[in-house]
Tab-separated table of C-alpha atoms and ligand atoms in Angstrom:
chain	number	residue	atom	x	y	z
Z	1	UNK	CA	3.743	4.397	3.006
Z	2	UNK	CA	3.645	1.654	0.396
Z	3	UNK	CA	0.131	0.479	-0.512
Z	4	UNK	CA	-0.405	-3.027	0.773
Z	5	UNK	CA	-2.870	-5.906	0.414
Z	6	UNK	CA	-3.072	-8.487	3.211
Z	7	UNK	CA	-4.832	-11.619	1.985
Z	8	UNK	CA	-6.045	-14.479	4.193
Z	9	UNK	CA	-6.322	-17.666	2.149
Z	10	UNK	CA	-5.900	-21.413	2.421
Z	11	UNK	CA	-4.403	-21.408	-1.087
Z	12	UNK	CA	-1.516	-18.902	-1.068
Z	13	UNK	CA	-0.110	-20.729	-4.109
Z	14	UNK	CA	-2.904	-19.178	-6.186
Z	15	UNK	CA	-0.954	-15.881	-5.889
Z	16	UNK	CA	0.456	-13.763	-7.357
Z	17	UNK	CA	-1.343	-15.200	-10.447
Z	18	UNK	CA	-2.612	-12.212	-12.382
Z	19	UNK	CA	-0.893	-9.906	-9.937
Z	20	UNK	CA	2.519	-11.170	-11.034
Z	21	UNK	CA	2.299	-10.141	-14.690
Z	22	UNK	CA	2.523	-6.953	-16.735
Z	23	UNK	CA	2.429	-3.521	-15.114
Z	24	UNK	CA	1.032	-4.750	-11.787
Z	25	UNK	CA	3.631	-7.556	-11.541
Z	26	UNK	CA	6.477	-5.217	-12.401
Z	27	UNK	CA	5.295	-2.731	-9.775
Z	28	UNK	CA	5.174	-5.578	-7.226
Z	29	UNK	CA	8.764	-6.569	-8.027
Z	30	UNK	CA	9.848	-2.945	-7.772
Z	31	UNK	CA	8.245	-2.668	-4.326
Z	32	UNK	CA	5.698	-0.040	-5.399
Z	33	UNK	CA	2.988	-2.074	-3.670
Z	34	UNK	CA	3.094	-5.098	-1.356
Z	35	UNK	CA	1.240	-8.388	-1.193
Z	36	UNK	CA	1.183	-10.042	2.221
Z	37	UNK	CA	-0.274	-13.561	2.022
Z	38	UNK	CA	-1.402	-15.160	5.248
Z	39	UNK	CA	-1.833	-18.919	4.932
Z	40	UNK	CA	-4.757	-19.854	7.187
Z	41	UNK	CA	-3.460	-23.439	7.303
Z	42	UNK	CA	-0.613	-22.195	9.500
Z	43	UNK	CA	-3.072	-21.417	12.315
Z	44	UNK	CA	-4.946	-24.685	13.018
Z	45	UNK	CA	-6.997	-25.283	16.149
Z	46	UNK	CA	-6.318	-28.472	18.096
Z	47	UNK	CA	-4.327	-30.813	15.849
Z	48	UNK	CA	-4.807	-29.849	12.242
Z	49	UNK	CA	-8.331	-28.467	11.823
Z	50	UNK	CA	-9.040	-25.099	10.285
Z	51	UNK	CA	-12.729	-25.619	9.594
Z	52	UNK	CA	-15.792	-27.435	10.891
Z	53	UNK	CA	-19.156	-28.709	9.700
Z	54	UNK	CA	-22.059	-26.240	9.781
Z	55	UNK	CA	-24.058	-25.885	13.005
Z	56	UNK	CA	-27.548	-27.141	12.234
Z	57	UNK	CA	-26.321	-29.492	9.526
Z	58	UNK	CA	-25.757	-29.123	5.813
Z	59	UNK	CA	-22.971	-29.869	3.407
Z	60	UNK	CA	-19.486	-28.361	3.214
Z	61	UNK	CA	-17.087	-26.890	5.723
Z	62	UNK	CA	-16.947	-23.501	7.459
Z	63	UNK	CA	-13.751	-21.613	8.411
Z	64	UNK	CA	-13.371	-21.619	12.208
Z	65	UNK	CA	-13.416	-18.245	14.014
Z	66	UNK	CA	-10.611	-19.530	16.300
Z	67	UNK	CA	-8.358	-20.055	13.273
Z	68	UNK	CA	-9.137	-16.624	11.930
Z	69	UNK	CA	-8.527	-15.004	15.317
Z	70	UNK	CA	-5.024	-16.501	15.514
Z	71	UNK	CA	-4.235	-15.522	11.929
Z	72	UNK	CA	-5.543	-11.975	12.409
Z	73	UNK	CA	-3.557	-11.505	15.611
Z	74	UNK	CA	-0.382	-12.297	13.672
Z	75	UNK	CA	-0.788	-9.025	11.729
Z	76	UNK	CA	0.864	-5.732	12.645
Z	77	UNK	CA	-1.266	-2.921	14.121
Z	78	UNK	CA	-1.221	-1.056	10.810
Z	79	UNK	CA	-2.475	-4.101	8.869
Z	80	UNK	CA	-5.140	-4.822	11.464
Z	81	UNK	CA	-6.537	-1.340	10.965
Z	82	UNK	CA	-6.933	-1.517	7.196
Z	83	UNK	CA	-10.326	-1.752	5.517
Z	84	UNK	CA	-11.547	-5.356	5.875
Z	85	UNK	CA	-13.064	-7.099	2.886
Z	86	UNK	CA	-14.708	-10.510	2.693
Z	87	UNK	CA	-15.491	-11.899	-0.759
Z	88	UNK	CA	-18.894	-13.505	-0.992
Z	89	UNK	CA	-21.660	-14.006	-3.566
Z	90	UNK	CA	-24.014	-12.503	-0.946
Z	91	UNK	CA	-22.013	-9.279	-0.848
Z	92	UNK	CA	-22.572	-5.887	-2.409
Z	93	UNK	CA	-21.115	-5.783	-5.930
Z	94	UNK	CA	-18.116	-3.465	-5.788
Z	95	UNK	CA	-17.474	-0.682	-8.277
Z	96	UNK	CA	-14.753	1.522	-9.648
Z	97	UNK	CA	-15.551	4.174	-7.024
Z	98	UNK	CA	-14.798	1.598	-4.269
Z	99	UNK	CA	-11.437	0.858	-5.860
Z	100	UNK	CA	-10.605	4.561	-6.051
Z	101	UNK	CA	-11.283	4.868	-2.304
Z	102	UNK	CA	-9.205	1.789	-1.520
Z	103	UNK	CA	-6.299	2.923	-3.703
Z	104	UNK	CA	-6.305	6.209	-1.781
Z	105	UNK	CA	-6.059	4.404	1.567
Z	106	UNK	CA	-3.031	2.609	3.103
Z	107	UNK	CA	-4.363	-0.731	1.774
Z	108	UNK	CA	-6.854	-3.535	2.379
Z	109	UNK	CA	-7.077	-6.695	4.459
Z	110	UNK	CA	-9.021	-9.333	2.540
Z	111	UNK	CA	-10.425	-12.720	3.481
Z	112	UNK	CA	-10.953	-15.396	0.814
Z	113	UNK	CA	-13.588	-18.000	1.639
Z	114	UNK	CA	-13.522	-21.610	0.436
Z	115	UNK	CA	-16.002	-24.481	0.636
Z	116	UNK	CA	-19.199	-23.178	2.320
Z	117	UNK	CA	-17.589	-19.972	3.530
Z	118	UNK	CA	-16.683	-18.597	6.956
Z	119	UNK	CA	-18.299	-18.443	10.400
Z	120	UNK	CA	-20.598	-15.382	10.524
Z	121	UNK	CA	-19.027	-14.209	13.807
Z	122	UNK	CA	-15.745	-13.550	11.996
Z	123	UNK	CA	-17.560	-11.099	9.740
Z	124	UNK	CA	-19.442	-9.452	12.594
Z	125	UNK	CA	-16.710	-9.210	15.214
Z	126	UNK	CA	-14.057	-7.972	12.805
Z	127	UNK	CA	-16.473	-5.741	10.836
Z	128	UNK	CA	-15.819	-7.176	7.395
Z	129	UNK	CA	-17.467	-5.575	4.381
Z	130	UNK	CA	-19.006	-8.347	2.310
Z	131	UNK	CA	-18.433	-7.741	-1.395
Z	132	UNK	CA	-19.119	-9.718	-4.551
Z	133	UNK	CA	-17.690	-9.749	-8.057
Z	134	UNK	CA	-21.002	-10.771	-9.616
Z	135	UNK	CA	-24.118	-12.899	-9.378
Z	136	UNK	CA	-22.484	-16.290	-9.745
Z	137	UNK	CA	-20.719	-18.696	-7.402
Z	138	UNK	CA	-16.997	-19.467	-7.531
Z	139	UNK	CA	-15.118	-22.088	-5.544
Z	140	UNK	CA	-13.132	-19.545	-3.564
Z	141	UNK	CA	-12.456	-15.866	-2.997
Z	142	UNK	CA	-8.893	-15.870	-4.417
Z	143	UNK	CA	-9.905	-14.870	-7.954
Z	144	UNK	CA	-12.123	-12.123	-6.502
Z	145	UNK	CA	-9.194	-10.848	-4.414
Z	146	UNK	CA	-7.015	-10.669	-7.521
Z	147	UNK	CA	-9.730	-8.718	-9.340
Z	148	UNK	CA	-9.985	-6.176	-6.531
Z	149	UNK	CA	-6.249	-5.811	-5.967
Z	150	UNK	CA	-5.459	-5.472	-9.682
Z	151	UNK	CA	-8.131	-2.781	-9.957
Z	152	UNK	CA	-6.638	-0.876	-6.997
Z	153	UNK	CA	-2.977	-1.203	-7.955
Z	154	UNK	CA	-3.486	0.198	-11.445
Z	155	UNK	CA	-4.836	3.347	-9.787
Z	156	UNK	CA	-1.752	3.894	-7.614
Z	157	UNK	CA	0.292	6.934	-8.686
Z	158	UNK	CA	3.166	5.924	-10.976
Z	159	UNK	CA	1.946	2.353	-11.508
Z	160	UNK	CA	0.058	3.116	-14.724
Z	161	UNK	CA	2.453	5.375	-16.642
Z	162	UNK	CA	-0.093	7.392	-18.608
Z	163	UNK	CA	-2.311	9.176	-16.060
Z	164	UNK	CA	-4.497	10.447	-18.920
Z	165	UNK	CA	-5.646	6.928	-19.714
Z	166	UNK	CA	-7.073	6.670	-16.180
Z	167	UNK	CA	-9.077	9.861	-16.542
Z	168	UNK	CA	-10.814	8.936	-19.798
Z	169	UNK	CA	-11.897	5.389	-19.166
Z	170	UNK	CA	-15.099	3.529	-18.451
Z	171	UNK	CA	-16.875	4.499	-15.207
Z	172	UNK	CA	-14.605	7.484	-14.480
Z	173	UNK	CA	-17.360	9.970	-15.348
Z	174	UNK	CA	-20.411	7.681	-15.474
Z	175	UNK	CA	-19.799	6.959	-19.146
Z	176	UNK	CA	-18.472	3.786	-20.739
Z	177	UNK	CA	-15.563	4.149	-23.088
Z	178	UNK	CA	-15.991	4.891	-26.802
Z	179	UNK	CA	-14.845	2.332	-29.424
Z	180	UNK	CA	-11.120	2.128	-30.177
Z	181	UNK	CA	-9.356	1.650	-33.521
Z	182	UNK	CA	-5.789	1.282	-34.756
Z	183	UNK	CA	-4.173	0.678	-38.150
Z	184	UNK	CA	-4.944	-0.457	-40.808
Z	185	UNK	CA	-7.499	2.101	-41.916
Z	186	UNK	CA	-9.619	-0.619	-43.555
Z	187	UNK	CA	-9.955	-4.149	-42.195
Z	188	UNK	CA	-12.222	-6.718	-43.928
Z	189	UNK	CA	-14.025	-3.825	-45.644
Z	190	UNK	CA	-14.690	-2.166	-42.265
Z	191	UNK	CA	-13.298	1.328	-42.112
Z	192	UNK	CA	-12.103	3.149	-38.991
Z	193	UNK	CA	-14.296	6.281	-38.589
Z	194	UNK	CA	-13.075	9.036	-40.949
Z	195	UNK	CA	-13.269	11.677	-38.242
Z	196	UNK	CA	-10.648	9.859	-36.145
Z	197	UNK	CA	-8.254	10.122	-39.063
Z	198	UNK	CA	-9.024	13.792	-39.690
Z	199	UNK	CA	-6.596	15.238	-37.145
Z	200	UNK	CA	-9.295	17.703	-35.981
Z	201	UNK	CA	-9.147	17.305	-32.199
Z	202	UNK	CA	-12.349	19.107	-31.393
Z	203	UNK	CA	-14.316	16.934	-33.829
Z	204	UNK	CA	-12.619	13.782	-32.558
Z	205	UNK	CA	-13.455	14.622	-28.933
Z	206	UNK	CA	-17.086	15.322	-29.833
Z	207	UNK	CA	-17.340	12.109	-31.824
Z	208	UNK	CA	-15.928	10.046	-28.963
Z	209	UNK	CA	-18.078	11.716	-26.355
Z	210	UNK	CA	-21.238	11.109	-28.411
Z	211	UNK	CA	-20.240	7.507	-28.954
Z	212	UNK	CA	-19.627	7.043	-25.216
Z	213	UNK	CA	-23.077	8.436	-24.475
Z	214	UNK	CA	-24.734	6.182	-27.048
Z	215	UNK	CA	-22.944	3.060	-25.768
Z	216	UNK	CA	-23.762	3.837	-22.125
Z	217	UNK	CA	-27.437	4.600	-22.888
Z	218	UNK	CA	-27.904	1.340	-24.793
Z	219	UNK	CA	-25.791	-1.028	-22.712
Z	220	UNK	CA	-26.094	0.281	-19.157
Z	221	UNK	CA	-29.268	2.252	-18.466
Z	222	UNK	CA	-28.317	2.219	-14.753
Z	223	UNK	CA	-25.066	4.122	-15.380
Z	224	UNK	CA	-26.774	6.341	-17.970
Z	225	UNK	CA	-29.299	7.428	-15.333
Z	226	UNK	CA	-26.429	8.490	-13.054
Z	227	UNK	CA	-24.797	10.399	-15.899
Z	228	UNK	CA	-28.019	12.298	-16.570
Z	229	UNK	CA	-28.535	12.997	-12.868
Z	230	UNK	CA	-24.976	14.325	-12.640
Z	231	UNK	CA	-25.535	16.533	-15.709
Z	232	UNK	CA	-28.624	18.156	-14.254
Z	233	UNK	CA	-26.870	18.583	-10.924
Z	234	UNK	CA	-28.680	16.118	-8.699
Z	235	UNK	CA	-27.312	12.906	-7.259
Z	236	UNK	CA	-28.891	9.494	-6.878
Z	237	UNK	CA	-29.122	8.011	-3.380
Z	238	UNK	CA	-26.364	5.485	-4.107
Z	239	UNK	CA	-23.816	8.252	-4.715
V	301	LIG	N1	-22.144	-21.174	0.272
V	301	LIG	C1	-21.843	-19.888	-0.239
V	301	LIG	C2	-20.890	-19.967	-1.434
V	301	LIG	C3	-19.521	-20.404	-1.036
V	301	LIG	S1	-18.444	-20.298	-2.411
V	301	LIG	C4	-23.136	-19.203	-0.698
V	301	LIG	O1	-24.037	-19.874	-1.170
V	301	LIG	O2	-23.219	-17.957	-0.616
V	301	LIG	C5	-16.881	-20.309	-1.598
V	301	LIG	C6	-16.194	-18.968	-1.476
V	301	LIG	O3	-15.938	-18.454	-2.767
V	301	LIG	C7	-16.966	-17.875	-0.769
V	301	LIG	O4	-16.793	-17.959	0.617
V	301	LIG	C8	-16.366	-16.607	-1.350
V	301	LIG	O5	-15.211	-16.188	-0.612
V	301	LIG	C9	-15.951	-17.034	-2.752
V	301	LIG	N2	-16.897	-16.573	-3.776
V	301	LIG	C10	-17.728	-17.358	-4.503
V	301	LIG	N3	-18.450	-16.635	-5.364
V	301	LIG	C11	-18.070	-15.356	-5.218
V	301	LIG	C12	-18.470	-14.115	-5.829
V	301	LIG	N4	-19.408	-14.075	-6.754
V	301	LIG	N5	-17.861	-12.994	-5.417
V	301	LIG	C13	-16.915	-13.011	-4.454
V	301	LIG	N6	-16.498	-14.155	-3.838
V	301	LIG	C14	-17.067	-15.309	-4.209
């Protein structure tokens, strides 16, 4: 079955955006994954309303559960049963391991909020996972959806040509990636490390691994702690 992302949005024109370029865009054109956009504006309640003011007062508008219900019911059984994701600054930050799981499933069904967000009963009744792309507030969930989908699609078999590059990359083994260099050998008096030009593969691997460790230890003590725990054979609670 072709991997598929269903996306509920009031701005379908924001797509494919990032998802239409480069490897991911080419794979979309070739039908190696599918993007199903559901325009929430097509499912108004009463005359033309898709949202309402917050119960209890406050600024902004909230997506109506009646609108979402109609939109959700328009999906096929298969799409209705996919993992449900709501993008929200209140959500759990998602990680590479989440994307690996999603890429290994039939697909995801994602809801992009706008304005003040969505009625809580949508999230509860339909069991949405609330996820965030970071501790900041955007205007809508569309950019977050593109981030998640791009991250999943590049993990699909045959989408990224060189499978090796997926194995040795940041987060894959609780280490961030080493530095990268290309020609020329010297740029503005900065030389690419001699060892990488030596042709000695064992030394190059060791050099890169040490550099990865050093970078992870300094930049991301949280990931470094997981790496150490993995090395000594115990696992943190999060894993
Ligand atoms: N009133 C909300 C923010 C609404 S922002 C609050 O204070 O929590 C409007 C929409 O943008 C949200 O419904 C969500 O879908 C999206 N959004 C904003 N920031 C986001 C983030 N950091 N991660 C994921 N989605 C985000």
